[in-house]
CSV table of C-alpha atoms and ligand atoms in Angstrom, one decimal:
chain,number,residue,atom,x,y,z
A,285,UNK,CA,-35.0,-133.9,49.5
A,286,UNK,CA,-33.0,-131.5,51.5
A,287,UNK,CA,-32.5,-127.9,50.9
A,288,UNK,CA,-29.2,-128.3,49.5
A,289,UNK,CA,-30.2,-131.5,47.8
A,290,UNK,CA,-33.2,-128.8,46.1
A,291,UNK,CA,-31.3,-126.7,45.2
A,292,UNK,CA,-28.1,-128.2,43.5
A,293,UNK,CA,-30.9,-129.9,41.3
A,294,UNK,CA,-32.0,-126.5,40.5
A,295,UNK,CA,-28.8,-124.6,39.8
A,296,UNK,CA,-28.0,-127.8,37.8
A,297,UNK,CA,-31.0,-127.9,35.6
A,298,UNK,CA,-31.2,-124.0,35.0
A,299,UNK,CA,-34.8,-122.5,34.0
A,300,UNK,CA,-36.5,-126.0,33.9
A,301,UNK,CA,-38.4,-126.6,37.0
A,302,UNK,CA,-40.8,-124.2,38.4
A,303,UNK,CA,-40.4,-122.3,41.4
A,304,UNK,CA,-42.5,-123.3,44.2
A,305,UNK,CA,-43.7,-120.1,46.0
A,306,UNK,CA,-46.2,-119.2,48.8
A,307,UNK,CA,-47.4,-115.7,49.7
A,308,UNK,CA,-48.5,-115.1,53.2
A,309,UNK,CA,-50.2,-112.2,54.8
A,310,UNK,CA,-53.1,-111.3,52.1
A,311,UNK,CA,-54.0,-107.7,53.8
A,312,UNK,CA,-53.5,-104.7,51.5
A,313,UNK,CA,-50.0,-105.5,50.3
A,314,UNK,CA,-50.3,-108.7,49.6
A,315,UNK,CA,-52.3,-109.5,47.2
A,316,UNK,CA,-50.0,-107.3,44.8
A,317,UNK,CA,-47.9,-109.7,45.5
A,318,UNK,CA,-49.9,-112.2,44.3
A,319,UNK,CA,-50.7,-110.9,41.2
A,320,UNK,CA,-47.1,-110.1,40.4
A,321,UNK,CA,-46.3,-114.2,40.6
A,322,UNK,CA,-49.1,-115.5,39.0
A,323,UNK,CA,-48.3,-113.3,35.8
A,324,UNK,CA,-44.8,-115.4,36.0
A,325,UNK,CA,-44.4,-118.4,34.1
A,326,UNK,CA,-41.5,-119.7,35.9
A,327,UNK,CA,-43.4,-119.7,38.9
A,328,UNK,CA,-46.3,-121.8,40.4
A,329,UNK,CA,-48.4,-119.9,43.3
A,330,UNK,CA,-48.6,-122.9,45.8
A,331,UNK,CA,-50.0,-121.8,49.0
A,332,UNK,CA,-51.8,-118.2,50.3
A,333,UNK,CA,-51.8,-118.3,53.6
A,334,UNK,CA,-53.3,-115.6,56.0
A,335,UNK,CA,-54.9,-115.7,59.9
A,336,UNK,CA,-57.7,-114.3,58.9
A,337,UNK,CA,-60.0,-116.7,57.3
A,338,UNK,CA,-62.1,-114.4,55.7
A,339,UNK,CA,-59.5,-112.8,53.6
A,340,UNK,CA,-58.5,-115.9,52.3
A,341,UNK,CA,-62.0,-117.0,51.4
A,342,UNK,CA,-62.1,-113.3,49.6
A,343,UNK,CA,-58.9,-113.9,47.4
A,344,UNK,CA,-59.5,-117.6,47.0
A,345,UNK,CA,-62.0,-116.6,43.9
A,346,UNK,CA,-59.3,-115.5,41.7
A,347,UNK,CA,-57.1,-118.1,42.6
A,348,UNK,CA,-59.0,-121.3,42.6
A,349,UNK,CA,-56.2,-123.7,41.9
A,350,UNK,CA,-53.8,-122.7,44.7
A,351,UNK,CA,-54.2,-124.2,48.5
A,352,UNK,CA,-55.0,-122.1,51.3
A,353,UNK,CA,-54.2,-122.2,55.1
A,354,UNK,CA,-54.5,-119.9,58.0
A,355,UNK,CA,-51.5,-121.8,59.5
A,356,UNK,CA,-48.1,-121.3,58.1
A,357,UNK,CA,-46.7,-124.6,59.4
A,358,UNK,CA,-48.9,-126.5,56.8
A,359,UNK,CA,-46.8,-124.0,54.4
A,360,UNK,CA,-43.5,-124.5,55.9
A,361,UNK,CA,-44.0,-128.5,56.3
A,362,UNK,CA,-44.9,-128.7,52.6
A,363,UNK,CA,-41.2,-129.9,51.3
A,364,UNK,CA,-42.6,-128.8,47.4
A,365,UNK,CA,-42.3,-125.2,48.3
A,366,UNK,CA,-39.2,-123.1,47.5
A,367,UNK,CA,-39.9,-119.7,48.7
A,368,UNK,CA,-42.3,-118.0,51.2
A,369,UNK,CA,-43.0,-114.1,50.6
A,370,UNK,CA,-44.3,-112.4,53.9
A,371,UNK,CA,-46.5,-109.5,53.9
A,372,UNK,CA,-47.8,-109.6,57.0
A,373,UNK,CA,-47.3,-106.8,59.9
A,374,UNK,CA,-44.1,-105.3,60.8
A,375,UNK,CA,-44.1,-106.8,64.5
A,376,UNK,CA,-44.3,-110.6,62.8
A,377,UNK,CA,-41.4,-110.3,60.6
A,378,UNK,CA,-39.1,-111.5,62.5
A,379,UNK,CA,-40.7,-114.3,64.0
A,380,UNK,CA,-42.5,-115.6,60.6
A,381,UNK,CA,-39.0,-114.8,58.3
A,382,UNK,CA,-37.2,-117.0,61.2
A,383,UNK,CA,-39.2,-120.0,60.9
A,384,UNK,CA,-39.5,-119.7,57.0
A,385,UNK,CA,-35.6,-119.6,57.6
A,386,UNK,CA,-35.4,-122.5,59.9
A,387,UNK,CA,-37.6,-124.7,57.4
A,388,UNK,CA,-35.3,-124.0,54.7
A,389,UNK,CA,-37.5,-121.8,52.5
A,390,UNK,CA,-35.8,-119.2,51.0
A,391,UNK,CA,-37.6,-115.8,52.1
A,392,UNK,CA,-39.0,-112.5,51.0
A,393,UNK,CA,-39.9,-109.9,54.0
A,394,UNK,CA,-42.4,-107.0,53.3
A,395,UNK,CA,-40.5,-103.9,54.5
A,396,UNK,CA,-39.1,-103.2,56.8
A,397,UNK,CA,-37.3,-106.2,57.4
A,398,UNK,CA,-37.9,-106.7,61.4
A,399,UNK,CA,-39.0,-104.0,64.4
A,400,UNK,CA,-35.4,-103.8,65.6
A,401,UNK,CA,-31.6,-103.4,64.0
A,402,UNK,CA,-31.4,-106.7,66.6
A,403,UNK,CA,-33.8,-109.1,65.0
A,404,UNK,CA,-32.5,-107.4,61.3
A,405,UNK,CA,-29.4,-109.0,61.6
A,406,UNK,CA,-30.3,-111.8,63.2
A,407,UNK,CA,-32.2,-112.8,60.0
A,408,UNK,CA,-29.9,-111.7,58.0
A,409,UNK,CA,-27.3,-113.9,59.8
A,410,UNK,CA,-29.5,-116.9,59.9
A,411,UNK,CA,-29.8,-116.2,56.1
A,412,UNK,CA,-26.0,-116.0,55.6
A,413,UNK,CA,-25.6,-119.0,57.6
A,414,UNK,CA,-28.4,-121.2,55.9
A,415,UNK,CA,-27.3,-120.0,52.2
A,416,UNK,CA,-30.8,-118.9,51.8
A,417,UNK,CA,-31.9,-116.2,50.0
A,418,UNK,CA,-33.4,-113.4,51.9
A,419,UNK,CA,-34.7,-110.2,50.7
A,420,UNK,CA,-36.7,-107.0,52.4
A,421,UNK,CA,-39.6,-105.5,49.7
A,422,UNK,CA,-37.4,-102.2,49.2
A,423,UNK,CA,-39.7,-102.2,46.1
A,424,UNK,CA,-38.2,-98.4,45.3
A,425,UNK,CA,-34.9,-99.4,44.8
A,426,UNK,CA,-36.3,-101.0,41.2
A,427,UNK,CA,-38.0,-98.1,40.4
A,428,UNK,CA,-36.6,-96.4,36.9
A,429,UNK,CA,-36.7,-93.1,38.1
A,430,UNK,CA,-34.8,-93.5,41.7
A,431,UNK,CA,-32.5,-95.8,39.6
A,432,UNK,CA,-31.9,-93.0,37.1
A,433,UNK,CA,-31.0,-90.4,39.6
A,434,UNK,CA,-29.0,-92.9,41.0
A,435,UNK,CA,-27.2,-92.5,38.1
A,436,UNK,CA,-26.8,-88.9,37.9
A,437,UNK,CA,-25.8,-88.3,41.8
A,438,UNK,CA,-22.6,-91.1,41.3
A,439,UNK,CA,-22.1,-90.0,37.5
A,440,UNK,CA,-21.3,-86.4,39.3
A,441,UNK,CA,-24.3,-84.6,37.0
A,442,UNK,CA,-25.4,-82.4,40.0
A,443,UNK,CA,-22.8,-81.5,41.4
A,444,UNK,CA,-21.8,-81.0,45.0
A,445,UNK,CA,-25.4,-82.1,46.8
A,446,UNK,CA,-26.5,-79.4,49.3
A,447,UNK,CA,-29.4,-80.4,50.5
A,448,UNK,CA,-32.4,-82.8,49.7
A,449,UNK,CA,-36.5,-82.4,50.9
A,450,UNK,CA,-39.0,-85.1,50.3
A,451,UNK,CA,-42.7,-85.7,51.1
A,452,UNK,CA,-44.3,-88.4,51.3
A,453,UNK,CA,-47.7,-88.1,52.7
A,454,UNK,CA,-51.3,-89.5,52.1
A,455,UNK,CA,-54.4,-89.7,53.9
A,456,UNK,CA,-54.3,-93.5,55.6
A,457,UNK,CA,-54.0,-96.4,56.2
A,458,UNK,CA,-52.7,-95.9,59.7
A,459,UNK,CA,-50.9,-98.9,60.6
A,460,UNK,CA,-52.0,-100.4,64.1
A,461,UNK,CA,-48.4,-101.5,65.2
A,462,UNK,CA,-46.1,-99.1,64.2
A,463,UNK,CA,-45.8,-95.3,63.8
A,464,UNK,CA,-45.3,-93.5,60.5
A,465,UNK,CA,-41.4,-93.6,60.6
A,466,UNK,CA,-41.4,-97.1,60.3
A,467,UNK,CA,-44.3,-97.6,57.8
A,468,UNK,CA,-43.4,-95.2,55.1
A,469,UNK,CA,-39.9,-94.2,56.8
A,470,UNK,CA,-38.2,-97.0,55.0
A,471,UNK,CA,-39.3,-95.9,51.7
A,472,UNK,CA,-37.5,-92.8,52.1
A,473,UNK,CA,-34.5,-94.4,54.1
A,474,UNK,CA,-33.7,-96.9,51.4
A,475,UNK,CA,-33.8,-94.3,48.4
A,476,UNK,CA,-31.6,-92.0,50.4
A,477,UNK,CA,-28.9,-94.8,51.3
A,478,UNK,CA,-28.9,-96.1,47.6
A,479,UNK,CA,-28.7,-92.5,46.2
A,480,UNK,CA,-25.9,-91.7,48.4
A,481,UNK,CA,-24.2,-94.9,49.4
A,482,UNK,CA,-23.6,-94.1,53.4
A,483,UNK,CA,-25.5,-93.6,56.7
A,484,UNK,CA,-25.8,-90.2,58.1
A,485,UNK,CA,-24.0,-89.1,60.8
A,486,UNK,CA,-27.1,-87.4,62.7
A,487,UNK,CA,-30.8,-88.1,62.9
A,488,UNK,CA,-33.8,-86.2,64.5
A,489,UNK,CA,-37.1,-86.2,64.3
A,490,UNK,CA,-40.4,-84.2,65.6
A,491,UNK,CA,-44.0,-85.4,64.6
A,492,UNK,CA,-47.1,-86.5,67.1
A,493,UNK,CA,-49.7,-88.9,67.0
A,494,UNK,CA,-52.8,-86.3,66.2
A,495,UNK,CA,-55.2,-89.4,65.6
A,496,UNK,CA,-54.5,-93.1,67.4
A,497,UNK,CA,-52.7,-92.1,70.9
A,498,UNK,CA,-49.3,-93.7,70.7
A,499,UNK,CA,-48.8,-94.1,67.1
A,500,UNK,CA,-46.9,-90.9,65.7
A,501,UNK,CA,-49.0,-90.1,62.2
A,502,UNK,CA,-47.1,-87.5,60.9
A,503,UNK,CA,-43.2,-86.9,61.4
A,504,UNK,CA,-40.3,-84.9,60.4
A,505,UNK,CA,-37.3,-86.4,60.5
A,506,UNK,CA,-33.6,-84.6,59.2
A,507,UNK,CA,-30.9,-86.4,58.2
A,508,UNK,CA,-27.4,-85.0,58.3
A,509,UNK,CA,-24.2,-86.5,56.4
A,510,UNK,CA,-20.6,-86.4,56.6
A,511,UNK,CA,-20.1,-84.4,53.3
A,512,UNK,CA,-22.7,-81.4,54.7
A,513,UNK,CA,-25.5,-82.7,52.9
A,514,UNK,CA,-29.1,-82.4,55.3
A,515,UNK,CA,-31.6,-84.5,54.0
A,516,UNK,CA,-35.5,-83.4,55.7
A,517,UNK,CA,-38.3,-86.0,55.0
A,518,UNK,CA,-41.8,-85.4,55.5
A,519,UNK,CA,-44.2,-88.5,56.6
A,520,UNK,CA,-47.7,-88.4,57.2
A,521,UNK,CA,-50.7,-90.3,56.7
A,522,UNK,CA,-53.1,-87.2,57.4
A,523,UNK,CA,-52.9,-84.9,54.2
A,524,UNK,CA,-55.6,-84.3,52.1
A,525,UNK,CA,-54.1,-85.7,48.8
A,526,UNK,CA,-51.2,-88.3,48.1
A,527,UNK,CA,-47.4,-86.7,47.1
A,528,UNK,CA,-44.4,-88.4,46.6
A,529,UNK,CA,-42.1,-85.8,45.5
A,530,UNK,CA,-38.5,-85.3,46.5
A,531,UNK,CA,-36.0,-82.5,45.7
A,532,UNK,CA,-32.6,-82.4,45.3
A,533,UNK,CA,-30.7,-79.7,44.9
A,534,UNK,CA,-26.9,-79.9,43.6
A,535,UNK,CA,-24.3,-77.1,42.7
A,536,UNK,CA,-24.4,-78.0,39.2
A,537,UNK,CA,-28.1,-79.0,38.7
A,538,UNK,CA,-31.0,-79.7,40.7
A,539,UNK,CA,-33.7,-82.4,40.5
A,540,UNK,CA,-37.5,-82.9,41.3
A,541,UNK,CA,-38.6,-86.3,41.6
A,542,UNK,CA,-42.6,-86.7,41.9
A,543,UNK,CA,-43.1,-90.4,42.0
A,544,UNK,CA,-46.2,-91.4,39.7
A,545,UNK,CA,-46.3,-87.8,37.6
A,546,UNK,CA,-46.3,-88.7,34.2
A,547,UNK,CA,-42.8,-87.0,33.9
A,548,UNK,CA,-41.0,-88.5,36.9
A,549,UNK,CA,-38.1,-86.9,37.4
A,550,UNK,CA,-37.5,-83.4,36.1
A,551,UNK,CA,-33.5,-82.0,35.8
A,552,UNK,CA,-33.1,-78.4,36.1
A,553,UNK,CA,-30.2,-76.9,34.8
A,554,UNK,CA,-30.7,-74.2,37.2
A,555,UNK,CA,-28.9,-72.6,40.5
A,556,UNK,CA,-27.0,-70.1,42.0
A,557,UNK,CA,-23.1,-69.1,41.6
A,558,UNK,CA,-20.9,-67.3,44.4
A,559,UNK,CA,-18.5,-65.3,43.8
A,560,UNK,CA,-16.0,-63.8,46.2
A,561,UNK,CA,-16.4,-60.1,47.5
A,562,UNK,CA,-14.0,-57.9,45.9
A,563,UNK,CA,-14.5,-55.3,48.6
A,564,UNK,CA,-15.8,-56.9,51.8
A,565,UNK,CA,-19.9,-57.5,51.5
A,566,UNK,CA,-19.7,-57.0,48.0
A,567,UNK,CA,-20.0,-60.8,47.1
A,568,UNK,CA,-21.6,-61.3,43.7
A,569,UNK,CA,-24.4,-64.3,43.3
A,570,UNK,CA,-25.3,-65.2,39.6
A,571,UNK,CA,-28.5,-67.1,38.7
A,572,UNK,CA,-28.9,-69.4,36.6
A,573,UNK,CA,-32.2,-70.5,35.0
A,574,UNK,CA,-31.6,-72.9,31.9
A,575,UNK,CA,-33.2,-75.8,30.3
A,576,UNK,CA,-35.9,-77.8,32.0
A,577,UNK,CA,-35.2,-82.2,30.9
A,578,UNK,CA,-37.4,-84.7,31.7
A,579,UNK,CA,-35.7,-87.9,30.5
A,580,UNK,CA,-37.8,-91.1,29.2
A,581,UNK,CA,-37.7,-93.5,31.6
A,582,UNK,CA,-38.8,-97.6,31.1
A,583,UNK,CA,-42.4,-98.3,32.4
A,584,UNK,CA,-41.8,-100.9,34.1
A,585,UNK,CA,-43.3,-102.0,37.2
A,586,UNK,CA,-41.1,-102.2,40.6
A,587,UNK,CA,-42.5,-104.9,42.2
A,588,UNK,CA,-42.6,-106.7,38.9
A,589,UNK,CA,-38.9,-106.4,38.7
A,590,UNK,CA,-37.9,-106.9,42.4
A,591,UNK,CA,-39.9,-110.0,42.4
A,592,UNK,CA,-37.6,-111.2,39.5
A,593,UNK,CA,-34.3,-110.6,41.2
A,594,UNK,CA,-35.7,-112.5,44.2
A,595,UNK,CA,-36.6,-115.2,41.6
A,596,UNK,CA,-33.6,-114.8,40.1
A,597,UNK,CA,-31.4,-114.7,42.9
A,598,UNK,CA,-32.6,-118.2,44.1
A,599,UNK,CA,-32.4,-120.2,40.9
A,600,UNK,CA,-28.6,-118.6,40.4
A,601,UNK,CA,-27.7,-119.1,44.2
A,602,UNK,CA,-26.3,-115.2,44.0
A,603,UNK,CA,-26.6,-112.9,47.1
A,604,UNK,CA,-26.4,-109.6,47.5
A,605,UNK,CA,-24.4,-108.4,50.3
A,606,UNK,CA,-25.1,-104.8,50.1
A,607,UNK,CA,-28.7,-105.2,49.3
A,608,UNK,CA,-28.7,-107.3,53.3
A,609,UNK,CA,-26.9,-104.2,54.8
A,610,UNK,CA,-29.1,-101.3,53.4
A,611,UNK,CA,-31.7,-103.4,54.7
A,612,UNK,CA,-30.2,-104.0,57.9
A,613,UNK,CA,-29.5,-99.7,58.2
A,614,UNK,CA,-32.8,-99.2,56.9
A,615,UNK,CA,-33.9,-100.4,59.8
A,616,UNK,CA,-31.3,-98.2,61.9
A,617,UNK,CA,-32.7,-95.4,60.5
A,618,UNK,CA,-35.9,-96.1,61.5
A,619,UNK,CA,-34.6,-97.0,65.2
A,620,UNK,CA,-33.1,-94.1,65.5
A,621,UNK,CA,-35.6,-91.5,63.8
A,622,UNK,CA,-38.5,-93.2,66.7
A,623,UNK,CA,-35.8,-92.9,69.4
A,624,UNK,CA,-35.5,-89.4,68.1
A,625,UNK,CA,-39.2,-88.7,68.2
A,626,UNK,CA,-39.7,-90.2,71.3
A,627,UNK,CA,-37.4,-88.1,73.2
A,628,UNK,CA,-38.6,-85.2,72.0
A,629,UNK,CA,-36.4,-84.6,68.7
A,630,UNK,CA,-33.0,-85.2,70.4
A,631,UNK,CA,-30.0,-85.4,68.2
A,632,UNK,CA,-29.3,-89.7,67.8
A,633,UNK,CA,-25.2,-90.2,66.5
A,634,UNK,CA,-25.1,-92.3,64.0
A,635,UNK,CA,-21.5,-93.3,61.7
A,636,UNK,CA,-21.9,-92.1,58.8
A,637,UNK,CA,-20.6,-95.3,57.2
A,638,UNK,CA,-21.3,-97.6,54.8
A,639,UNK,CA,-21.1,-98.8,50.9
A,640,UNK,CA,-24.9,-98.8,49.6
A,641,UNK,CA,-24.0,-97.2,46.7
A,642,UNK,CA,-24.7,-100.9,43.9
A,643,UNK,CA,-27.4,-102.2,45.5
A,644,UNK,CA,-28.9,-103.9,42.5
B,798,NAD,N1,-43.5,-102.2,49.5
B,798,NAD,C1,-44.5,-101.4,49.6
B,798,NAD,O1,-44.7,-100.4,48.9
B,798,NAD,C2,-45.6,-101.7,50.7
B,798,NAD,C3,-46.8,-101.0,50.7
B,798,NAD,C4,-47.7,-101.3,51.7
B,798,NAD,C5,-47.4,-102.2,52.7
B,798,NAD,N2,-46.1,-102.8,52.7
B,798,NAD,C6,-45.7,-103.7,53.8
B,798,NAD,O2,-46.5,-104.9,53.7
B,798,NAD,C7,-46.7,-105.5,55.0
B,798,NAD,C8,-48.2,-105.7,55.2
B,798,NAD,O3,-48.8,-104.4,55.2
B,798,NAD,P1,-50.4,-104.3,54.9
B,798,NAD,O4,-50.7,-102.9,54.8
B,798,NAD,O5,-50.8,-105.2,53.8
B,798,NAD,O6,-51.0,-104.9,56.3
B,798,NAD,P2,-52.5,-105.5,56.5
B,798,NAD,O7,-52.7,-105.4,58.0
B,798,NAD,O8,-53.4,-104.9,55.5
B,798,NAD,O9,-52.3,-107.1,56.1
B,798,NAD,C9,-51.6,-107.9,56.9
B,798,NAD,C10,-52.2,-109.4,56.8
B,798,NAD,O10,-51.3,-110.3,57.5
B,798,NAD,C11,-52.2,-111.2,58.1
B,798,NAD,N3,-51.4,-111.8,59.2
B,798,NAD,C12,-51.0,-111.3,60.4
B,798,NAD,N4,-50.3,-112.1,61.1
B,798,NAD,C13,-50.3,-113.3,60.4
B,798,NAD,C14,-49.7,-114.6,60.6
B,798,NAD,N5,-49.0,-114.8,61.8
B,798,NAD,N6,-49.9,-115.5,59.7
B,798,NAD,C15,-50.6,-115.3,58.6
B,798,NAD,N7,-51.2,-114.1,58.3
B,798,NAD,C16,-51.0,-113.1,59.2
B,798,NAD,C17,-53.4,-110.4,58.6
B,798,NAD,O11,-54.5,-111.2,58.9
B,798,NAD,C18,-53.6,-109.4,57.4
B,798,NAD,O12,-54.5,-110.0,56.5
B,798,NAD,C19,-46.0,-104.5,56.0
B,798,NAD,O13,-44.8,-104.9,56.2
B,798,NAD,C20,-46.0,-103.2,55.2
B,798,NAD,O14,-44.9,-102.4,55.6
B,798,NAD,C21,-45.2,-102.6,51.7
């Protein structure tokens, strides 16, 4: 049966048939991968498929009825399989999301979604051209909390947004193939084009590589965009203790995001009012200091529910052209912010376009 042939027959008989999948790349990602699907009962875990023999033997205990292969081709030649999820390193995205691709499978990329804006966009294109679906594991763009203060920044609740600051730092795992801009860069990159719906207009970043020679481990990288907000994010995988915590501070409110905390995101009602000198240096600044809201969010898992639109997404033959371009200038950012750092913190132009804003 052909691609098309597969999936007409699924569009045309809705929910029925179960979704073929395989997972490849069982490292320290993957597997939550894995467990994600095989809580699905629309879905049937086919294939696990890694290199490395011995991981496969590992994992193979829980999962006793699935197949397993260190070759992908036995995946890709299987014609019973309907999607392949990758989590395997950065430097084989490309080549392994192309040949899922070319074998008609539709695909799921760890992030980020290749090494290079180049290879991005020729996956996405291939996808585009194939009508397969393809998506990149921004798994932080389904997270309640980012989603809610998605919310507030287009609903206007902040106000004007001066400037944002976000750390996001841990000890480990330091990634053999890529620096730390491109391993938790993304995170950061995809939150800030979804919150604020453009590219910047400037990059830079500073860090060094204080451990592995080569492979930057901690980095600072700032962001500048047309509207005057500077965004500064902090990545490092050499701090004593693990922080995900962003700030964002508006004219009208400000906002601290601590991804994990028991209260998530916290909305001060608080900041700072300017008022023009009567007399010249006589300007007149008025605090404010009001209520402190921490709003309930859904517990619900993100990788849970991006799994689902991927699932979704190929059973309703819907895709997402804005969720393919954040992807594709996630990767940008992350090309630009290692150019940056490896010229020393130079300034890299960027546009400053772009319409990320509905992503999901
Ligand atoms: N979304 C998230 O929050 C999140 C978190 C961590 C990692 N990741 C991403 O997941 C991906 C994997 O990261 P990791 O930390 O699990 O890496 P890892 O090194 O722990 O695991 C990668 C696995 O891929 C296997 N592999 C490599 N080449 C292969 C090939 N050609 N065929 C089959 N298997 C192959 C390796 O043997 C290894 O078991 C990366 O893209 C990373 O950025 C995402």
């Amino acid at each position: 049966m052909t691609q098309r042939q597969k999936r007409d027959e699924l569009l045309g008989r809705g929910w029925q048939r179960n979704l073929e999948v395989a997972v490849v790349g069982l490292g320290y990602w993957g597997p939550n991968l894995i467990r994600v699907l095989a809580e699905r009962l629309d879905v049937r875990l086919r294939w696990l498929c890694d290199a490395d023999a011995s991981r496969l033997a590992r994992i193979a205990r829980r999962y006793p009825a699935v197949r397993l292969t260190t070759d992908l081709d036995q995946v890709l030649d299987d014609p019973e399989v309907d999607a392949v999820l990758l989590a395997t390193p950065v430097f084989t995205h490309h080549e392994l999301g192309r040949r899922c691709l070319e074998a008609g499978k539709h695909t799921y990329v760890e992030k980020p979604l290749a090494s290079s804006s180049e290879l991005a966009t020729d996956l996405i294109d291939l996808s585009r051209e194939s009508g397969l679906q393809l998506m990149c594991g921004h798994t932080f763009l389904y997270s309640p909390a980012v989603r809610a203060i998605g919310d507030l920044i287009r609903e206007g609740r902040l106000g004007e947004l001066y400037f944002l600051s976000s750390s996001r730092v841990n000890l480990g795992l330091h990634q053999r193939d890529v620096s730390v801009v491109w391993d938790l860069g993304p995170h950061d990159f995809s939150i800030l084009l979804h919150w604020l719906g453009c590219m910047p207009t400037t990059i830079r970043a500073t860090g060094r590589d204080s451990i592995v020679p080569g492979i930057a481990d901690v980095a600072f990288v700032t962001l500048e965009f047309a509207s005057g907000l500077i965004a500064n994010v902090e990545l490092s995988w050499l701090a004593p203790s693990k922080l995900r915590r962003t700030v964002i501070a508006g004219s009208r409110q400000m906002v601290v995001y601590e991804d994990g905390s028991t209260e998530a995101i916290k909305i001060f009602d608080s900041g700072v009012d300017y008022r023009d000198p009567e007399t010249f240096g006589e300007y007149q600044l008025s605090y404010r200091s009001g209520d402190i809201v921490s709003p309930h969010l859904p517990v619900e898992e993100p990788l849970a529910l991006q799994v689902e639109d991927f699932l979704r997404g190929i059973r309703s033959d819907r895709r997402s052209t804005s969720q393919l371009d954040l992807t594709r200038d996630v990767v940008r950012l992350a090309e630009a912010a290692e150019a940056s750092l490896q010229d020393g913190g130079a300034q890299i132009l960027l546009d400053g376009v772009g319409a990320h804003g509905r992503v999901v």
